[in-house]
C-alpha positions as a Python dict, from the first residue, in 0.01 Angstrom:
ca = {
    (1, 'X'): (0, 0, 0),
    (2, 'X'): (-196, -121, -298),
    (3, 'X'): (0, -170, -616),
    (4, 'X'): (-203, -147, -935),
    (5, 'X'): (-94, -360, -1227),
    (6, 'X'): (-158, -209, -1567),
    (7, 'X'): (-241, -453, -1843),
    (8, 'X'): (-103, -368, -2184),
    (9, 'X'): (-378, -298, -2434),
    (10, 'X'): (-427, -544, -2714),
    (11, 'X'): (-395, -426, -3074),
    (12, 'X'): (-773, -455, -3103),
    (13, 'X'): (-824, -232, -2799),
    (14, 'X'): (-582, 22, -2947),
    (15, 'X'): (-776, 27, -3275),
    (16, 'X'): (-1106, 58, -3088),
    (17, 'X'): (-965, 350, -2886),
    (18, 'X'): (-862, 521, -3210),
    (19, 'X'): (-1220, 499, -3336),
    (20, 'X'): (-1371, 613, -3007),
    (21, 'X'): (-1143, 916, -2968),
    (22, 'X'): (-1145, 1021, -3332),
    (23, 'X'): (-1270, 1368, -3416),
    (24, 'X'): (-1090, 1410, -3749),
    (25, 'X'): (-1238, 1345, -4089),
    (26, 'X'): (-927, 1143, -4182),
    (27, 'X'): (-769, 921, -3921),
    (28, 'X'): (-508, 645, -3944),
    (29, 'X'): (-363, 403, -3691),
    (30, 'X'): (-52, 528, -3509),
    (31, 'X'): (182, 262, -3650),
    (32, 'X'): (190, 26, -3951),
    (33, 'X'): (-9, -293, -3905),
    (34, 'X'): (98, -609, -4090),
    (35, 'X'): (324, -433, -4342),
    (36, 'X'): (368, -599, -4681),
    (37, 'X'): (652, -852, -4699),
    (38, 'X'): (884, -906, -4406),
    (39, 'X'): (1222, -1041, -4298),
    (40, 'X'): (1244, -1324, -4047),
    (41, 'X'): (1575, -1411, -3879),
    (42, 'X'): (1650, -1761, -3752),
    (43, 'X'): (1942, -1802, -3515),
    (44, 'X'): (2109, -2119, -3637),
    (45, 'X'): (2393, -2153, -3385),
    (46, 'X'): (2755, -2042, -3357),
    (47, 'X'): (3054, -2092, -3581),
    (48, 'X'): (3306, -2323, -3417),
    (49, 'X'): (3610, -2100, -3474),
    (50, 'X'): (3497, -1739, -3459),
    (51, 'X'): (3213, -1789, -3208),
    (52, 'X'): (3013, -1542, -3414),
    (53, 'X'): (2639, -1621, -3410),
    (54, 'X'): (2518, -1761, -3741),
    (55, 'X'): (2182, -1639, -3866),
    (56, 'X'): (1955, -1751, -4147),
    (57, 'X'): (1746, -1480, -4312),
    (58, 'X'): (1402, -1554, -4457),
    (59, 'X'): (1263, -1283, -4688),
    (60, 'X'): (889, -1273, -4757),
    (61, 'X'): (747, -1133, -5082),
    (62, 'X'): (397, -1066, -5213),
    (63, 'X'): (236, -1140, -4876),
    (64, 'X'): (-88, -956, -4956),
    (65, 'X'): (-246, -1293, -5044),
    (66, 'X'): (-248, -1375, -4670),
    (67, 'X'): (-215, -1031, -4503),
    (68, 'X'): (-575, -919, -4541),
    (69, 'X'): (-722, -1240, -4404),
    (70, 'X'): (-475, -1251, -4115),
    (71, 'X'): (-602, -904, -4020),
    (72, 'X'): (-966, -1011, -4056),
    (73, 'X'): (-909, -1330, -3856),
    (74, 'X'): (-750, -1129, -3574),
    (75, 'X'): (-1036, -877, -3557),
    (76, 'X'): (-1301, -1153, -3562),
    (77, 'X'): (-1133, -1346, -3279),
    (78, 'X'): (-1071, -1041, -3060),
    (79, 'X'): (-1421, -903, -3117),
    (80, 'X'): (-1588, -1237, -3040),
    (81, 'X'): (-1415, -1406, -2747),
    (82, 'X'): (-1622, -1725, -2765),
    (83, 'X'): (-1499, -1790, -3120),
    (84, 'X'): (-1143, -1867, -3005),
    (85, 'X'): (-1247, -2210, -2877),
    (86, 'X'): (-1445, -2292, -3192),
    (87, 'X'): (-1170, -2186, -3430),
    (88, 'X'): (-917, -2363, -3207),
    (89, 'X'): (-1090, -2695, -3283),
    (90, 'X'): (-986, -2656, -3648),
    (91, 'X'): (-662, -2455, -3635),
    (92, 'X'): (-545, -2581, -3297),
    (93, 'X'): (-576, -2411, -2959),
    (94, 'X'): (-202, -2340, -2941),
    (95, 'X'): (-205, -2185, -3289),
    (96, 'X'): (-491, -1948, -3199),
    (97, 'X'): (-332, -1841, -2870),
    (98, 'X'): (11, -1784, -3028),
    (99, 'X'): (-143, -1601, -3325),
    (100, 'X'): (-326, -1356, -3097),
    (101, 'X'): (-16, -1309, -2882),
    (102, 'X'): (201, -1228, -3185),
    (103, 'X'): (-51, -981, -3326),
    (104, 'X'): (-82, -803, -2992),
    (105, 'X'): (300, -795, -2969),
    (106, 'X'): (322, -632, -3315),
    (107, 'X'): (544, -923, -3426),
    (108, 'X'): (393, -929, -3772),
    (109, 'X'): (660, -1116, -3965),
    (110, 'X'): (641, -1403, -3715),
    (111, 'X'): (262, -1402, -3758),
    (112, 'X'): (308, -1459, -4130),
    (113, 'X'): (568, -1730, -4074),
    (114, 'X'): (329, -1901, -3832),
    (115, 'X'): (63, -1922, -4101),
    (116, 'X'): (309, -2030, -4373),
    (117, 'X'): (478, -2306, -4172),
    (118, 'X'): (181, -2421, -3964),
    (119, 'X'): (-109, -2400, -4208),
    (120, 'X'): (22, -2389, -4566),
    (121, 'X'): (172, -2676, -4762),
    (122, 'X'): (492, -2623, -4961),
    (123, 'X'): (289, -2656, -5281),
    (124, 'X'): (108, -2331, -5198),
    (125, 'X'): (410, -2103, -5231),
    (126, 'X'): (742, -2071, -5410),
    (127, 'X'): (1074, -2066, -5225),
    (128, 'X'): (1430, -2021, -5345),
    (129, 'X'): (1778, -1947, -5208),
    (130, 'X'): (1922, -1606, -5297),
    (131, 'X'): (2264, -1509, -5162),
    (132, 'X'): (2245, -1751, -4870),
    (133, 'X'): (1896, -1624, -4777),
    (134, 'X'): (1568, -1811, -4819),
    (135, 'X'): (1304, -1620, -5016),
    (136, 'X'): (938, -1718, -4987),
    (137, 'X'): (711, -1574, -5255),
    (138, 'X'): (336, -1580, -5186),
    (139, 'X'): (234, -1432, -5521),
    (140, 'X'): (-93, -1585, -5638),
    (141, 'X'): (-451, -1609, -5522),
    (142, 'X'): (-564, -1549, -5163),
    (143, 'X'): (-815, -1832, -5187),
    (144, 'X'): (-535, -2074, -5268),
    (145, 'X'): (-308, -1933, -4996),
    (146, 'X'): (-556, -1874, -4716),
    (147, 'X'): (-922, -1974, -4739),
    (148, 'X'): (-835, -2315, -4886),
    (149, 'X'): (-682, -2396, -4547),
    (150, 'X'): (-1012, -2317, -4373),
    (151, 'X'): (-1227, -2557, -4576),
    (152, 'X'): (-1290, -2790, -4281),
    (153, 'X'): (-1428, -2499, -4080),
    (154, 'X'): (-1685, -2421, -4350),
    (155, 'X'): (-1738, -2768, -4499),
    (156, 'X'): (-2094, -2869, -4576),
    (157, 'X'): (-2271, -3199, -4636),
    (158, 'X'): (-2579, -3276, -4842),
    (159, 'X'): (-2757, -3607, -4888),
    (160, 'X'): (-2919, -3709, -5214),
    (161, 'X'): (-3117, -4009, -5340),
    (162, 'X'): (-3156, -4105, -5705),
    (163, 'X'): (-3491, -4240, -5833),
    (164, 'X'): (-3311, -4492, -6054),
    (165, 'X'): (-3256, -4817, -5860),
    (166, 'X'): (-2974, -4911, -6101),
    (167, 'X'): (-2786, -4585, -6037),
    (168, 'X'): (-2417, -4665, -5966),
    (169, 'X'): (-2432, -4430, -5670),
    (170, 'X'): (-2797, -4409, -5572),
    (171, 'X'): (-2739, -4263, -5224),
    (172, 'X'): (-2473, -3996, -5186),
    (173, 'X'): (-2338, -3777, -4912),
    (174, 'X'): (-2206, -3479, -5098),
    (175, 'X'): (-1917, -3305, -4928),
    (176, 'X'): (-1757, -2986, -5054),
    (177, 'X'): (-1574, -3040, -5385),
    (178, 'X'): (-1735, -3382, -5438),
    (179, 'X'): (-1785, -3488, -5803),
    (180, 'X'): (-2137, -3615, -5879),
    (181, 'X'): (-2190, -3940, -6073),
    (182, 'X'): (-2471, -3883, -6323),
    (183, 'X'): (-2732, -4128, -6455),
    (184, 'X'): (-3074, -4110, -6620),
    (185, 'X'): (-3267, -4087, -6292),
    (186, 'X'): (-3395, -3788, -6100),
    (187, 'X'): (-3204, -3700, -5785),
    (188, 'X'): (-3368, -3557, -5474),
    (189, 'X'): (-3149, -3340, -5252),
    (190, 'X'): (-3178, -3267, -4882),
    (191, 'X'): (-3098, -2927, -4735),
    (192, 'X'): (-2726, -2861, -4723),
    (193, 'X'): (-2595, -2861, -4365),
    (194, 'X'): (-2265, -2760, -4209),
    (195, 'X'): (-2061, -3072, -4133),
    (196, 'X'): (-1952, -2953, -3787),
    (197, 'X'): (-2235, -2717, -3698),
    (198, 'X'): (-2267, -2350, -3793),
    (199, 'X'): (-1915, -2198, -3815),
    (200, 'X'): (-1827, -1872, -3637),
    (201, 'X'): (-1772, -1704, -3972),
    (202, 'X'): (-1810, -1787, -4340),
    (203, 'X'): (-1613, -1664, -4640),
    (204, 'X'): (-1775, -1621, -4981),
    (205, 'X'): (-1546, -1630, -5284),
    (206, 'X'): (-1663, -1343, -5502),
    (207, 'X'): (-1397, -1347, -5773),
    (208, 'X'): (-1618, -1553, -6001),
    (209, 'X'): (-1858, -1257, -6021),
    (210, 'X'): (-1819, -938, -6219),
    (211, 'X'): (-1894, -617, -6031),
    (212, 'X'): (-2160, -519, -6283),
    (213, 'X'): (-2340, -850, -6219),
    (214, 'X'): (-2382, -772, -5849),
    (215, 'X'): (-2688, -551, -5808),
    (216, 'X'): (-2630, -538, -5431),
    (217, 'X'): (-2426, -702, -5156),
    (218, 'X'): (-2637, -859, -4880),
    (219, 'X'): (-2542, -737, -4534),
    (220, 'X'): (-2714, -1029, -4361),
    (221, 'X'): (-2750, -1401, -4434),
    (222, 'X'): (-2968, -1665, -4267),
    (223, 'X'): (-2792, -2003, -4261),
    (224, 'X'): (-2868, -2315, -4057),
    (225, 'X'): (-3103, -2126, -3822),
    (226, 'X'): (-2833, -1866, -3755),
    (227, 'X'): (-2796, -1507, -3866),
    (228, 'X'): (-2470, -1388, -4018),
    (229, 'X'): (-2371, -1024, -4064),
    (230, 'X'): (-2123, -878, -4311),
    (231, 'X'): (-1822, -769, -4105),
    (232, 'X'): (-1534, -781, -4351),
    (233, 'X'): (-1424, -807, -4712),
    (234, 'X'): (-1109, -842, -4917),
    (235, 'X'): (-1062, -636, -5232),
    (236, 'X'): (-853, -716, -5539),
    (237, 'X'): (-686, -460, -5764),
    (238, 'X'): (-641, -640, -6096),
    (239, 'X'): (-400, -384, -6243),
    (240, 'X'): (-159, -408, -5950),
    (241, 'X'): (-250, -770, -5866),
    (242, 'X'): (-281, -660, -5506),
    (243, 'X'): (-519, -750, -5222),
    (244, 'X'): (-639, -525, -4941),
    (245, 'X'): (-908, -568, -4677),
    (246, 'X'): (-1190, -383, -4503),
    (247, 'X'): (-1349, -469, -4170),
    (248, 'X'): (-1599, -330, -3923),
    (249, 'X'): (-1550, -246, -3555),
    (250, 'X'): (-1834, -98, -3347),
    (251, 'X'): (-2020, -5, -3664),
    (252, 'X'): (-1722, 179, -3817),
    (253, 'X'): (-1542, 55, -4128),
    (254, 'X'): (-1164, 51, -4158),
    (255, 'X'): (-949, -18, -4462),
    (256, 'X'): (-623, -210, -4441),
    (257, 'X'): (-358, -208, -4713),
    (258, 'X'): (-16, -348, -4626),
    (259, 'X'): (158, -146, -4901),
    (260, 'X'): (61, 196, -4760),
    (261, 'X'): (269, 382, -4503),
    (262, 'X'): (-51, 454, -4310),
    (263, 'X'): (-190, 110, -4380),
    (264, 'X'): (-491, 115, -4147),
    (265, 'X'): (-731, 405, -4195),
    (266, 'X'): (-1079, 487, -4068),
    (267, 'X'): (-1336, 527, -4344),
    (268, 'X'): (-1604, 795, -4321),
    (269, 'X'): (-1847, 569, -4509),
    (270, 'X'): (-1874, 196, -4591),
    (271, 'X'): (-1617, 79, -4849),
    (272, 'X'): (-1693, 64, -5219),
    (273, 'X'): (-1729, -310, -5274),
    (274, 'X'): (-1658, -300, -5647),
    (275, 'X'): (-1338, -504, -5660),
    (276, 'X'): (-1452, -785, -5437),
    (277, 'X'): (-1241, -1091, -5376),
    (278, 'X'): (-1420, -1221, -5066),
    (279, 'X'): (-1704, -1136, -4832),
    (280, 'X'): (-1672, -1236, -4466),
    (281, 'X'): (-1988, -1289, -4260),
    (282, 'X'): (-1971, -1334, -3884),
    (283, 'X'): (-2227, -1536, -3686),
    (284, 'X'): (-2445, -1322, -3462),
    (285, 'X'): (-2528, -1434, -3104),
    (286, 'X'): (-2815, -1682, -3105),
    (287, 'X'): (-3121, -1536, -2933),
}
């Protein structure tokens, strides 16, 4: 007798099935995905006298600064299997595998704790003790809390040569965030190249732009002989100081907002990219 083993669907496969089987004008995912905040319980041992387990509670606040990008990172990795190895070179293979496992297990608070403890430094968030519980507050800017920790993945290098032989730094290799030393000479720049080859995805910080200054958002970019397509974005509501995210699966756009009860909905048209925080472009297969 043959016994068939049924593999549990991943979260990505569940979302894809929702899109494929959708006939309604409005459709949302069947359960909350990455809800805002979270409570994480650490079992710390047992009391010597009462033998009652002792637990430490960690409360998370204002997690929208990492929630949207965690959702985007998951979709990118699940939709592009070859990217797991590339991203693993920067974030660690074990991190990537555990991250995907937690997302597919709907263990969202642990996903957030994984990012906070594994990728963020203590300077990037505030923590305090309240009534014997640790509170971690991620209020702030998503670029400080998330994309800053991906700089190595997207780092670039550019060589330059100054015409002035007396220049204190005639030849330079300009890395991201390098300060230039100026002199009276003319400086010739080479083409900027990615330090570790073309990354699987790139993130453009759009908060320096005003929506009225953007006549259009490019859906494709050509970088380092590779083509990148717009597959995701994060949006910022200034009045509520709140971030949400939009991403594309099989040509359909979905909107994620951790504060909503139905926090993952299918859009009947591409999102209005008026309150942009970031644009996320994914590398297309090289022909």
